[in-house]
Short mmCIF file of C-alpha atoms in Angstrom, two decimals:
data_model
loop_
_atom_site.label_atom_id
_atom_site.label_comp_id
_atom_site.label_asym_id
_atom_site.label_seq_id
_atom_site.Cartn_x
_atom_site.Cartn_y
_atom_site.Cartn_z
CA MET A 140 0.00 0.00 0.00
CA ASP A 141 1.04 3.52 -0.71
CA LYS A 142 3.10 5.06 2.10
CA LEU A 143 1.18 8.34 1.94
CA LEU A 144 -2.09 6.48 2.29
CA ILE A 145 -0.77 4.55 5.33
CA GLU A 146 0.30 7.82 6.91
CA ALA A 147 -3.12 9.32 6.26
CA LEU A 148 -4.85 6.28 7.81
CA ALA A 149 -2.49 6.42 10.82
CA ARG A 150 -3.34 10.09 11.38
CA GLN A 151 -7.03 9.34 11.05
CA ALA A 152 -6.58 6.72 13.81
CA GLY A 153 -4.88 9.31 16.03
CA LEU A 154 -1.41 7.78 15.67
CA ASP A 155 0.37 11.07 14.87
CA ARG A 156 2.83 10.66 17.73
CA ALA A 157 3.63 7.05 16.82
CA LEU A 158 4.06 8.12 13.21
CA ALA A 159 6.55 10.80 14.22
CA GLU A 160 8.52 8.69 16.72
CA PHE A 161 8.18 5.15 15.35
CA PRO A 162 7.37 5.33 11.63
CA ASP A 163 8.76 1.82 11.00
CA CYS A 164 6.42 0.36 13.61
CA VAL A 165 3.41 2.09 12.07
CA LEU A 166 4.37 0.83 8.62
CA ALA A 167 4.91 -2.72 9.91
CA ALA A 168 1.55 -2.68 11.68
CA ALA A 169 -0.25 -1.44 8.59
CA LYS A 170 1.35 -4.14 6.44
CA GLN A 171 0.15 -6.81 8.87
CA ALA A 172 -3.43 -5.56 8.67
CA ILE A 173 -3.94 -4.52 5.10
CA GLY A 174 -4.99 -7.39 2.90
CA ARG A 175 -5.35 -9.81 5.81
CA SER A 176 -9.06 -10.26 5.12
CA SER A 177 -8.22 -11.39 1.57
CA GLU A 178 -6.89 -14.58 3.20
CA ILE A 179 -10.38 -15.30 4.53
CA ASN A 180 -13.01 -17.17 2.52
CA THR A 181 -15.79 -14.79 3.41
CA PRO A 182 -19.13 -16.63 3.40
CA THR A 183 -21.17 -15.94 0.29
CA SER A 184 -24.48 -16.90 1.84
CA PRO A 185 -26.18 -13.93 3.47
CA ALA A 186 -27.58 -16.40 5.99
CA VAL A 187 -24.18 -16.62 7.72
CA GLU A 188 -24.37 -13.97 10.43
CA PRO A 189 -21.49 -12.52 12.46
CA TRP A 190 -23.03 -12.66 15.93
CA PRO A 191 -22.97 -13.43 18.72
CA PRO A 192 -19.18 -13.00 18.56
CA MET A 193 -18.54 -15.95 20.84
CA LYS A 194 -21.13 -18.23 22.36
CA VAL A 195 -20.39 -21.90 22.67
CA GLY A 196 -23.51 -23.00 24.54
CA ALA A 197 -24.36 -23.49 28.15
CA GLY A 198 -22.54 -26.73 28.86
CA ALA A 199 -23.65 -29.43 31.23
CA MET B 258 16.90 -29.39 48.77
CA SER B 259 16.26 -32.73 47.17
CA ASP B 260 14.89 -32.82 43.64
CA ASP B 261 12.00 -34.87 45.03
CA LEU B 262 10.41 -31.71 46.45
CA ALA B 263 11.03 -29.63 43.32
CA TRP B 264 9.22 -32.15 41.14
CA LEU B 265 6.43 -32.94 43.59
CA THR B 266 3.01 -32.68 41.94
CA ALA B 267 0.11 -30.99 43.72
CA THR B 268 -1.51 -34.39 44.17
CA GLN B 269 1.64 -35.81 45.79
CA ALA B 270 2.11 -32.71 47.97
CA SER B 271 -1.48 -32.85 49.19
CA ARG B 272 -1.10 -36.54 50.11
CA ALA B 273 2.16 -35.79 51.92
CA PHE B 274 0.49 -32.96 53.88
CA ALA B 275 -2.41 -35.22 54.86
CA ALA B 276 -0.01 -37.96 55.98
CA ARG B 277 2.06 -35.41 57.99
CA LYS B 278 5.15 -36.38 56.00
CA LEU B 279 5.61 -32.82 54.75
CA SER B 280 4.21 -29.44 55.72
CA PRO B 281 3.22 -26.56 53.42
CA THR B 282 5.84 -24.39 55.12
CA GLU B 283 8.60 -26.95 54.47
CA LEU B 284 7.59 -27.17 50.82
CA VAL B 285 7.36 -23.40 50.32
CA ARG B 286 10.71 -22.81 52.04
CA ALA B 287 12.37 -25.42 49.85
CA LEU B 288 10.88 -23.94 46.68
CA LEU B 289 11.82 -20.38 47.68
CA ALA B 290 15.42 -21.52 48.13
CA ARG B 291 15.36 -23.15 44.69
CA ILE B 292 13.85 -20.03 43.11
CA GLU B 293 16.50 -17.84 44.76
CA ARG B 294 19.22 -20.09 43.36
CA LEU B 295 17.94 -20.64 39.84
CA ASP B 296 15.57 -17.85 38.85
CA PRO B 297 18.27 -15.21 38.26
CA LYS B 298 19.15 -17.33 35.19
CA LEU B 299 15.58 -18.06 34.11
CA ASN B 300 13.53 -14.92 34.94
CA ALA B 301 10.26 -16.72 35.63
CA PHE B 302 9.24 -14.21 38.29
CA ILE B 303 8.45 -10.53 37.92
CA ARG B 304 7.69 -10.39 41.61
CA LEU B 305 8.32 -13.15 44.13
CA ASP B 306 6.08 -12.62 47.18
CA ALA B 307 8.01 -14.80 49.65
CA GLU B 308 6.72 -13.23 52.85
CA THR B 309 3.04 -13.57 51.91
CA ALA B 310 3.62 -17.09 50.60
CA LEU B 311 5.23 -18.19 53.85
CA ALA B 312 2.38 -16.65 55.86
CA ALA B 313 -0.21 -18.43 53.69
CA ALA B 314 1.70 -21.71 54.03
CA ALA B 315 1.73 -21.32 57.83
CA THR B 316 -2.02 -20.71 57.84
CA ALA B 317 -2.63 -23.75 55.65
CA GLU B 318 -0.39 -25.83 57.87
CA ALA B 319 -2.33 -24.82 60.99
CA GLU B 320 -5.68 -25.51 59.31
CA ILE B 321 -4.61 -28.94 58.07
CA ALA B 322 -3.20 -29.79 61.51
CA ALA B 323 -6.52 -28.78 63.05
CA GLY B 324 -8.39 -31.11 60.71
CA ARG B 325 -9.83 -28.30 58.56
CA HIS B 326 -8.56 -29.62 55.24
CA ARG B 327 -9.99 -27.61 52.37
CA GLY B 328 -9.16 -30.03 49.57
CA PRO B 329 -6.38 -31.09 47.22
CA LEU B 330 -4.93 -27.60 46.65
CA HIS B 331 -4.71 -26.70 50.33
CA GLY B 332 -1.17 -25.55 51.08
CA VAL B 333 -0.02 -26.13 47.48
CA PRO B 334 2.10 -23.37 45.84
CA VAL B 335 0.86 -21.67 42.68
CA GLY B 336 2.33 -19.01 40.37
CA ILE B 337 0.18 -16.34 38.69
CA LYS B 338 0.81 -14.79 35.27
CA ASP B 339 1.22 -11.06 35.71
CA ILE B 340 -1.82 -9.99 33.74
CA ILE B 341 -4.04 -11.53 36.44
CA ASP B 342 -4.91 -9.40 39.47
CA VAL B 343 -3.66 -10.43 42.91
CA VAL B 344 -4.80 -8.06 45.63
CA GLY B 345 -1.98 -5.95 47.04
CA LEU B 346 0.37 -6.51 44.10
CA PRO B 347 0.68 -4.41 40.94
CA THR B 348 -0.45 -6.07 37.71
CA THR B 349 2.41 -5.03 35.47
CA CYS B 350 1.49 -6.89 32.27
CA HIS B 351 5.32 -6.93 31.93
CA SER B 352 5.03 -3.35 30.68
CA LYS B 353 6.12 0.16 31.52
CA VAL B 354 2.67 1.29 30.42
CA MET B 355 0.83 -0.02 33.47
CA PRO B 356 0.66 2.08 36.64
CA ASN B 357 2.71 0.75 39.55
CA THR B 358 -0.27 0.57 41.88
CA PRO B 359 -1.45 -2.53 43.70
CA ALA B 360 -4.58 -4.34 42.57
CA THR B 361 -7.47 -3.65 44.93
CA ALA B 362 -9.11 -7.05 44.46
CA ASP B 363 -8.24 -10.55 43.37
CA ALA B 364 -9.23 -11.79 39.94
CA VAL B 365 -12.07 -14.30 40.27
CA VAL B 366 -9.68 -17.19 39.54
CA VAL B 367 -7.25 -16.03 42.22
CA GLY B 368 -10.09 -15.72 44.71
CA LYS B 369 -11.09 -19.29 43.94
CA LEU B 370 -7.52 -20.48 44.51
CA ARG B 371 -7.42 -18.70 47.87
CA GLN B 372 -10.71 -20.37 48.79
CA ALA B 373 -9.12 -23.71 47.94
CA GLY B 374 -6.21 -22.86 50.25
CA ALA B 375 -3.52 -22.59 47.55
CA VAL B 376 -0.36 -20.59 48.38
CA ILE B 377 0.31 -17.76 45.91
CA MET B 378 4.06 -17.48 45.29
CA GLY B 379 4.09 -14.33 43.16
CA LYS B 380 3.62 -12.83 39.72
CA LEU B 381 5.15 -14.37 36.61
CA SER B 382 6.74 -13.09 33.41
CA THR B 383 4.67 -12.72 30.28
CA HIS B 384 5.06 -11.21 26.88
CA GLU B 385 4.14 -7.53 27.16
CA PHE B 386 0.33 -7.41 27.44
CA ALA B 387 0.36 -11.11 26.51
CA ILE B 388 1.43 -10.30 22.94
CA GLY B 389 4.77 -8.48 22.68
CA GLY B 390 7.66 -10.86 23.23
CA PRO B 391 10.18 -12.19 23.73
CA SER B 392 11.49 -8.65 24.22
CA PHE B 393 14.69 -7.20 25.61
CA ASP B 394 13.44 -3.59 25.73
CA LEU B 395 11.02 -3.95 28.66
CA PRO B 396 11.45 -3.19 32.39
CA TRP B 397 11.97 -6.93 33.10
CA PRO B 398 13.97 -9.44 31.05
CA PRO B 399 12.21 -12.24 29.16
CA ALA B 400 11.94 -15.66 30.79
CA ARG B 401 14.24 -18.38 29.46
CA ASN B 402 13.66 -22.04 28.70
CA PRO B 403 14.61 -24.34 31.60
CA TRP B 404 15.65 -27.09 29.16
CA ASN B 405 18.18 -24.75 27.57
CA ARG B 406 18.31 -21.13 28.63
CA ASP B 407 19.49 -20.04 25.21
CA HIS B 408 16.03 -20.92 23.91
CA HIS B 409 12.64 -19.25 24.10
CA PRO B 410 10.28 -20.80 26.66
CA GLY B 411 7.22 -19.96 24.55
CA GLY B 412 4.72 -17.29 25.40
CA SER B 413 2.95 -15.40 26.36
CA SER B 414 2.55 -17.26 29.68
CA SER B 415 6.33 -17.65 29.72
CA GLY B 416 7.00 -17.46 33.45
CA SER B 417 4.25 -19.99 34.15
CA GLY B 418 5.82 -22.53 31.78
CA VAL B 419 9.36 -21.82 32.99
CA GLY B 420 8.49 -22.02 36.68
CA LEU B 421 6.75 -25.37 36.22
CA GLY B 422 9.52 -26.73 34.02
CA ALA B 423 12.16 -25.60 36.50
CA GLY B 424 10.45 -27.04 39.58
CA PHE B 425 9.55 -23.67 41.19
CA PHE B 426 5.89 -24.58 41.89
CA PRO B 427 3.55 -27.40 40.85
CA LEU B 428 0.66 -25.20 39.65
CA ALA B 429 0.36 -22.02 37.61
CA LEU B 430 -2.23 -19.91 35.86
CA GLY B 431 -1.74 -18.65 32.32
CA THR B 432 -3.91 -17.00 29.71
CA ASP B 433 -4.47 -18.01 26.11
CA THR B 434 -5.72 -15.77 23.27
CA GLY B 435 -3.88 -17.29 20.30
CA GLY B 436 -2.12 -20.15 22.10
CA SER B 437 -0.41 -18.48 25.08
CA VAL B 438 -0.97 -21.30 27.58
CA ARG B 439 -0.22 -24.07 25.10
CA ASN B 440 2.90 -22.49 23.59
CA PRO B 441 4.92 -22.44 26.84
CA ALA B 442 3.45 -25.84 27.70
CA SER B 443 4.86 -27.09 24.40
CA ALA B 444 8.24 -25.40 24.75
CA CYS B 445 8.77 -26.23 28.44
CA GLY B 446 7.45 -29.81 28.36
CA ILE B 447 4.55 -29.33 30.75
CA VAL B 448 0.73 -29.62 30.51
CA GLY B 449 -1.31 -26.57 29.48
CA LEU B 450 -5.05 -26.41 28.94
CA LYS B 451 -7.07 -23.77 27.15
CA PRO B 452 -10.48 -24.67 28.58
CA THR B 453 -13.76 -24.34 26.72
CA TYR B 454 -14.48 -20.65 26.14
CA GLY B 455 -16.61 -19.36 29.00
CA LEU B 456 -15.80 -22.15 31.44
CA VAL B 457 -13.38 -20.03 33.51
CA SER B 458 -14.03 -16.42 34.52
CA ARG B 459 -11.82 -13.73 33.00
CA ARG B 460 -12.85 -11.02 35.47
CA GLY B 461 -9.78 -9.34 36.95
CA VAL B 462 -7.58 -10.41 34.04
CA PHE B 463 -6.19 -7.69 31.76
CA PRO B 464 -7.80 -8.40 28.37
CA LEU B 465 -6.01 -8.91 25.08
CA ALA B 466 -9.01 -9.80 22.92
CA PHE B 467 -12.39 -10.22 24.56
CA SER B 468 -13.83 -13.01 22.44
CA LEU B 469 -10.59 -15.03 22.27
CA ASP B 470 -9.24 -14.73 25.83
CA HIS B 471 -9.17 -17.75 28.15
CA VAL B 472 -7.59 -18.37 31.56
CA GLY B 473 -6.00 -21.81 31.68
CA PRO B 474 -4.40 -24.21 34.15
CA MET B 475 -0.72 -25.12 33.70
CA THR B 476 0.86 -28.03 35.57
CA ARG B 477 3.52 -30.73 35.30
CA ASP B 478 1.06 -33.59 34.96
CA VAL B 479 -2.44 -34.24 33.73
CA ALA B 480 -4.05 -35.10 37.07
CA ASP B 481 -2.94 -31.77 38.56
CA ASN B 482 -4.32 -29.94 35.55
CA ALA B 483 -7.76 -31.46 36.14
CA LEU B 484 -7.57 -30.52 39.83
CA LEU B 485 -6.62 -26.94 39.02
CA LEU B 486 -9.46 -26.65 36.50
CA ASP B 487 -11.85 -27.98 39.14
CA ALA B 488 -10.77 -25.14 41.40
CA ILE B 489 -11.08 -22.27 38.90
CA ALA B 490 -14.03 -23.26 36.67
CA GLY B 491 -17.54 -21.99 37.24
CA HIS B 492 -20.09 -19.48 36.02
CA ASP B 493 -19.45 -15.81 36.69
CA PRO B 494 -22.51 -13.63 36.14
CA HIS B 495 -20.27 -10.56 35.83
CA ASP B 496 -18.14 -11.97 32.99
CA PRO B 497 -20.12 -11.40 29.77
CA GLY B 498 -18.43 -14.39 28.11
CA SER B 499 -19.12 -16.78 30.96
CA ALA B 500 -21.08 -19.93 30.17
CA ALA B 501 -23.81 -21.16 32.47
CA SER B 502 -21.98 -24.44 32.90
CA SER B 503 -21.77 -26.28 36.18
CA SER B 504 -19.22 -28.82 34.92
CA ARG B 505 -17.05 -30.19 37.71
CA ASP B 506 -14.91 -33.20 38.60
CA PHE B 507 -12.77 -32.95 35.51
CA ALA B 508 -10.63 -35.85 36.70
CA ARG B 509 -13.54 -38.27 36.63
CA GLY B 510 -12.36 -40.17 33.55
CA LEU B 511 -8.66 -39.80 34.11
CA GLU B 512 -7.75 -43.48 34.33
CA ARG B 513 -10.35 -44.83 31.91
CA GLY B 514 -7.90 -45.18 29.05
CA VAL B 515 -8.75 -44.70 25.38
CA ARG B 516 -10.02 -48.15 24.35
CA GLY B 517 -12.78 -47.58 21.82
CA LEU B 518 -12.37 -43.80 21.84
CA ARG B 519 -12.40 -42.28 18.33
CA ILE B 520 -9.45 -39.96 17.70
CA GLY B 521 -9.26 -37.81 14.55
CA TYR B 522 -5.71 -37.06 13.45
CA VAL B 523 -5.53 -33.62 11.77
CA ARG B 524 -2.48 -34.43 9.67
CA HIS B 525 -2.88 -31.68 7.10
CA PHE B 526 -2.06 -29.02 9.72
CA HIS B 527 1.55 -30.19 10.00
CA GLU B 528 1.98 -32.14 6.76
CA GLN B 529 0.57 -29.64 4.23
CA ASP B 530 -0.56 -26.34 5.75
CA MET B 531 2.66 -25.67 7.71
CA PRO B 532 5.11 -28.54 7.17
CA ALA B 533 6.56 -29.32 10.57
CA HIS B 534 10.13 -29.97 11.65
CA PRO B 535 10.76 -33.70 11.04
CA GLU B 536 11.21 -34.44 14.74
CA VAL B 537 7.90 -32.74 15.55
CA ALA B 538 6.13 -34.78 12.86
CA ALA B 539 7.74 -37.99 14.09
CA GLY B 540 6.68 -37.17 17.65
CA LEU B 541 3.07 -36.69 16.59
CA ASP B 542 3.08 -40.00 14.70
CA ALA B 543 4.49 -41.71 17.78
CA VAL B 544 1.67 -40.33 19.94
CA ALA B 545 -0.92 -41.51 17.39
CA ARG B 546 0.63 -44.98 17.20
CA THR B 547 0.81 -45.26 20.99
CA LEU B 548 -2.83 -44.28 21.48
CA ALA B 549 -3.88 -46.72 18.75
CA GLY B 550 -1.89 -49.35 20.62
CA GLU B 551 -3.87 -48.45 23.73
CA GLY B 552 -7.09 -49.24 21.86
CA ALA B 553 -8.14 -45.89 20.38
CA ILE B 554 -9.65 -45.87 16.90
CA LEU B 555 -7.59 -43.48 14.75
CA SER B 556 -8.79 -41.82 11.55
CA ASP B 557 -7.75 -38.79 9.54
CA ILE B 558 -9.83 -35.60 9.84
CA THR B 559 -9.83 -32.48 7.67
CA LEU B 560 -10.52 -28.98 9.01
CA PRO B 561 -10.22 -25.56 7.34
CA SER B 562 -6.60 -24.66 6.58
CA LEU B 563 -4.30 -23.33 9.28
CA GLY B 564 -3.56 -20.26 7.19
CA GLU B 565 -7.19 -19.29 7.13
CA PHE B 566 -7.69 -20.04 10.81
CA ALA B 567 -4.71 -17.77 11.53
CA ALA B 568 -6.10 -14.96 9.38
CA VAL B 569 -9.49 -15.05 11.11
CA ASN B 570 -7.88 -15.19 14.54
CA ARG B 571 -5.53 -12.29 13.78
CA VAL B 572 -8.21 -9.97 12.37
CA ILE B 573 -10.41 -10.51 15.43
CA LEU B 574 -7.48 -10.26 17.85
CA ASN B 575 -6.08 -7.12 16.21
CA ALA B 576 -9.46 -5.39 16.14
CA GLU B 577 -10.34 -6.19 19.74
CA ALA B 578 -6.84 -5.41 21.08
CA TRP B 579 -6.80 -2.05 19.29
CA THR B 580 -9.97 -0.92 21.06
CA ILE B 581 -8.23 -1.63 24.40
CA HIS B 582 -4.85 -0.07 23.63
CA ALA B 583 -5.72 2.80 21.27
CA PRO B 584 -5.68 5.55 23.93
CA TRP B 585 -2.21 4.56 25.18
CA LEU B 586 -0.84 3.94 21.69
CA ARG B 587 -1.94 7.43 20.72
CA GLU B 588 -0.52 9.17 23.79
CA ARG B 589 2.43 7.01 24.93
CA PRO B 590 3.66 4.84 22.07
CA GLY B 591 7.20 5.02 23.42
CA ASP B 592 6.21 3.30 26.66
CA TYR B 593 5.56 0.05 24.78
CA GLY B 594 8.31 -2.29 23.67
CA GLN B 595 8.81 -2.48 19.93
CA LEU B 596 7.12 -5.87 19.48
CA ALA B 597 3.98 -4.94 21.40
CA ARG B 598 3.75 -1.63 19.53
CA ARG B 599 3.92 -3.44 16.19
CA ARG B 600 1.47 -6.16 17.22
CA LEU B 601 -1.12 -3.88 18.85
CA MET B 602 -1.38 -1.21 16.14
CA PRO B 603 -2.61 -3.30 13.17
CA GLY B 604 -6.19 -2.94 14.40
CA ALA B 605 -5.99 0.75 13.49
CA PHE B 606 -5.81 -0.25 9.82
CA LEU B 607 -8.62 -2.81 9.72
CA THR B 608 -12.07 -1.95 8.43
CA ALA B 609 -15.45 -2.87 9.85
CA GLY B 610 -15.83 -5.10 6.80
CA ASP B 611 -12.62 -6.97 7.67
CA LEU B 612 -13.88 -7.71 11.17
CA LEU B 613 -17.32 -8.82 10.05
CA ALA B 614 -15.85 -11.06 7.35
CA ALA B 615 -13.72 -12.72 10.03
CA GLN B 616 -16.64 -13.10 12.43
CA ARG B 617 -18.87 -14.59 9.76
CA ARG B 618 -16.17 -17.07 8.72
CA ARG B 619 -15.60 -17.82 12.39
CA ALA B 620 -19.20 -19.04 12.67
CA GLU B 621 -18.50 -21.48 9.82
CA MET B 622 -15.23 -22.60 11.43
CA ILE B 623 -16.97 -23.36 14.73
CA ALA B 624 -19.49 -25.44 12.79
CA ALA B 625 -16.69 -27.24 10.92
CA VAL B 626 -14.91 -28.26 14.13
CA ASP B 627 -18.24 -29.24 15.70
CA ALA B 628 -18.96 -31.43 12.67
CA ALA B 629 -15.54 -33.09 12.89
CA LEU B 630 -16.20 -33.78 16.56
CA GLU B 631 -19.42 -35.55 15.63
CA GLU B 632 -17.33 -38.08 13.70
CA VAL B 633 -14.72 -38.53 16.44
CA ASP B 634 -14.44 -37.91 20.18
CA VAL B 635 -11.11 -36.07 20.20
CA LEU B 636 -8.77 -34.42 17.69
CA LEU B 637 -5.01 -35.00 17.75
CA CYS B 638 -2.86 -32.38 16.03
CA ALA B 639 0.33 -30.37 16.25
CA SER B 640 0.80 -27.57 18.75
CA SER B 641 4.14 -26.01 17.70
CA MET B 642 5.64 -26.91 14.31
CA ASP B 643 9.20 -26.46 15.57
CA PRO B 644 11.19 -26.96 18.76
CA ALA B 645 11.73 -23.71 20.70
CA SER B 646 13.75 -21.06 18.84
CA ARG B 647 16.91 -19.47 20.17
CA ILE B 648 15.67 -16.57 22.24
CA GLU B 649 18.21 -14.03 21.03
CA ASP B 650 17.71 -14.92 17.38
CA ALA B 651 14.89 -12.52 16.52
CA ASP B 652 14.67 -13.75 12.92
CA GLU B 653 14.32 -17.41 13.93
CA THR B 654 11.71 -16.51 16.54
CA ALA B 655 9.77 -14.39 14.04
CA ARG B 656 9.87 -17.28 11.54
CA THR B 657 8.80 -20.04 13.93
CA TYR B 658 6.42 -18.18 16.23
CA PRO B 659 3.43 -18.15 13.85
CA ARG B 660 4.04 -21.79 12.87
CA GLN B 661 1.49 -23.25 15.26
CA ALA B 662 -1.93 -24.93 15.35
CA ARG B 663 -3.27 -23.43 18.57
CA ALA B 664 -5.07 -20.29 17.38
CA PRO B 665 -7.82 -22.28 15.58
CA PHE B 666 -9.27 -23.31 18.91
CA ASN B 667 -9.26 -19.81 20.36
CA THR B 668 -11.27 -18.88 17.30
CA THR B 669 -13.75 -21.73 17.83
CA GLY B 670 -13.73 -21.93 21.64
CA HIS B 671 -13.12 -25.70 21.78
CA PRO B 672 -11.05 -26.97 24.72
CA ALA B 673 -7.45 -27.78 23.71
CA LEU B 674 -4.58 -29.24 25.71
CA ALA B 675 -0.88 -29.22 24.81
CA MET B 676 1.74 -31.42 26.41
CA MET B 677 5.08 -33.04 25.80
CA ALA B 678 5.40 -35.61 23.02
CA GLY B 679 9.06 -36.37 23.79
CA LEU B 680 12.43 -34.70 23.45
CA SER B 681 14.30 -33.62 20.34
CA ARG B 682 17.84 -34.82 19.65
CA ASP B 683 18.98 -31.47 21.08
CA GLY B 684 17.09 -32.12 24.31
CA LEU B 685 14.23 -29.68 23.72
CA PRO B 686 10.59 -30.65 24.33
CA LEU B 687 8.41 -31.71 21.40
CA SER B 688 4.65 -31.32 21.73
CA VAL B 689 1.21 -32.64 20.86
CA GLN B 690 -2.25 -31.07 21.14
CA PHE B 691 -5.62 -32.70 21.85
CA VAL B 692 -8.97 -30.98 21.17
CA ALA B 693 -12.47 -31.97 22.32
CA ARG B 694 -16.10 -30.87 22.05
CA HIS B 695 -17.22 -27.77 23.91
CA PHE B 696 -17.40 -28.59 27.63
CA ALA B 697 -15.81 -32.02 27.11
CA ASP B 698 -12.63 -30.86 28.85
CA ALA B 699 -12.70 -34.04 30.96
CA THR B 700 -12.35 -36.14 27.79
CA LEU B 701 -9.14 -34.26 26.99
CA PHE B 702 -7.72 -35.23 30.36
CA GLN B 703 -8.67 -38.85 29.71
CA VAL B 704 -6.72 -38.95 26.43
CA ALA B 705 -3.82 -36.88 27.73
CA ARG B 706 -3.47 -39.14 30.75
CA ALA B 707 -3.44 -42.23 28.53
CA TRP B 708 -0.52 -40.75 26.56
CA GLU B 709 1.24 -39.63 29.75
CA ARG B 710 0.88 -43.06 31.35
CA ALA B 711 2.09 -44.90 28.25
CA SER B 712 5.02 -42.56 27.54
CA GLY B 713 6.16 -41.42 30.97
CA VAL B 714 6.69 -37.86 29.70
CA ASP B 715 5.71 -36.46 33.11
CA ARG B 716 8.87 -37.99 34.55
CA LEU B 717 11.18 -36.03 32.22
CA HIS B 718 12.72 -32.95 33.81
CA PRO B 719 15.56 -30.62 32.78
CA ASP B 720 18.89 -30.92 34.53
CA LEU B 721 19.33 -27.58 36.29
CA SER B 722 22.07 -28.59 38.70
#
């Protein structure tokens, strides 16, 4: 991703200080996140819903 | 002190207390002396609370002598990962970021241990906020592997794994969001359980990712792990993730063996998705063969790929962790170590669509593991794909750290236990992982105990003399 775009997204997230003091960390973090969802086979059926985020039942 | 006391299990200690062959004070004194001698090389403790531990041991001793025996953990020493609140002690999260003020209340799990009469020895090393490590730029050094201190002990519950592996205490608590109980269990050759999601309260534990976080028991053998889970499990109406389960007596099937039990071997995790180190693969095959020899019915099982499990886990973890750390990352980024800073900021760059895609796929992944566990009773798979990396080799650690099969079961909430599968030619622990249906944690102990009994892995300890 374009460095200028990453910097703009970082500022939008309030990371101005991190961007000034630790630009390599901000860049590394952005690279980890961007495109990560392309590794996921997002369900095509609209019946697959995203909630509740974590409920495994009541147990015994 | 004799090694016999260092390697005493909680079960053995409790029997010795009841038979008046050993007192809690004698045991705690012996372990404190061992910690004083060895921990400067291993860094398991952030804060050793010797005075309080000795006072608690004396109280337990008096109660047991008076016939007021509280149960199998009474007078038994336990170490607590330092993201879990212990009243009167700061919860540092191994970070400069946290205020140096004492916790005003125990975490629910710590309160339960006190009720059971356990002796809290102190607070244990972790990766910074249970994610940033191993790091050399934090206020405390990283813990080191007791089998070879040049190697990483796994994380993030590093001190818990190291202290157990080194014979500092027989019980410890860790937490597990992407594998952080099972990784040090794998690297240090001990037993670590990530219980069913919701079985153990998380209240009073500093969160990493709400819907992935678990508190888990860590021990040197399987029977102790079941005892520790008995003590800490239970519904907590104030933990929004808590299940209304009343499961207890997790040791009930411990000695039943595996005859007739159906075990699904998830080979593709370590044969195709992330090809494992040959010794790790051979260790897993040996476990499978042994359990088949004990009467289990083995078959191959296919789950979604490890790569996709990892992607779903990371998107959810990054998004949830960002909402917790954003204020500090904006104001005080320099107070974090470099690794934590890099691992906690990705959430700032995720979209709502990314998170919802991961959550929707997560629902399908839970269903896929549930379906597999309709065909079989337990899954057998890899935990770590490699023996522990050299701790000062950042490149090797970065390469091997994500090569694991633990995060899938944080994503799905199924109970998962990691333990030793043997030793590598270099003398480092190899590992195996078992997975069961939601709330079938007792079945995991049954299988793990069958492997432990057949292999004798619980009798292997590092030479720290």
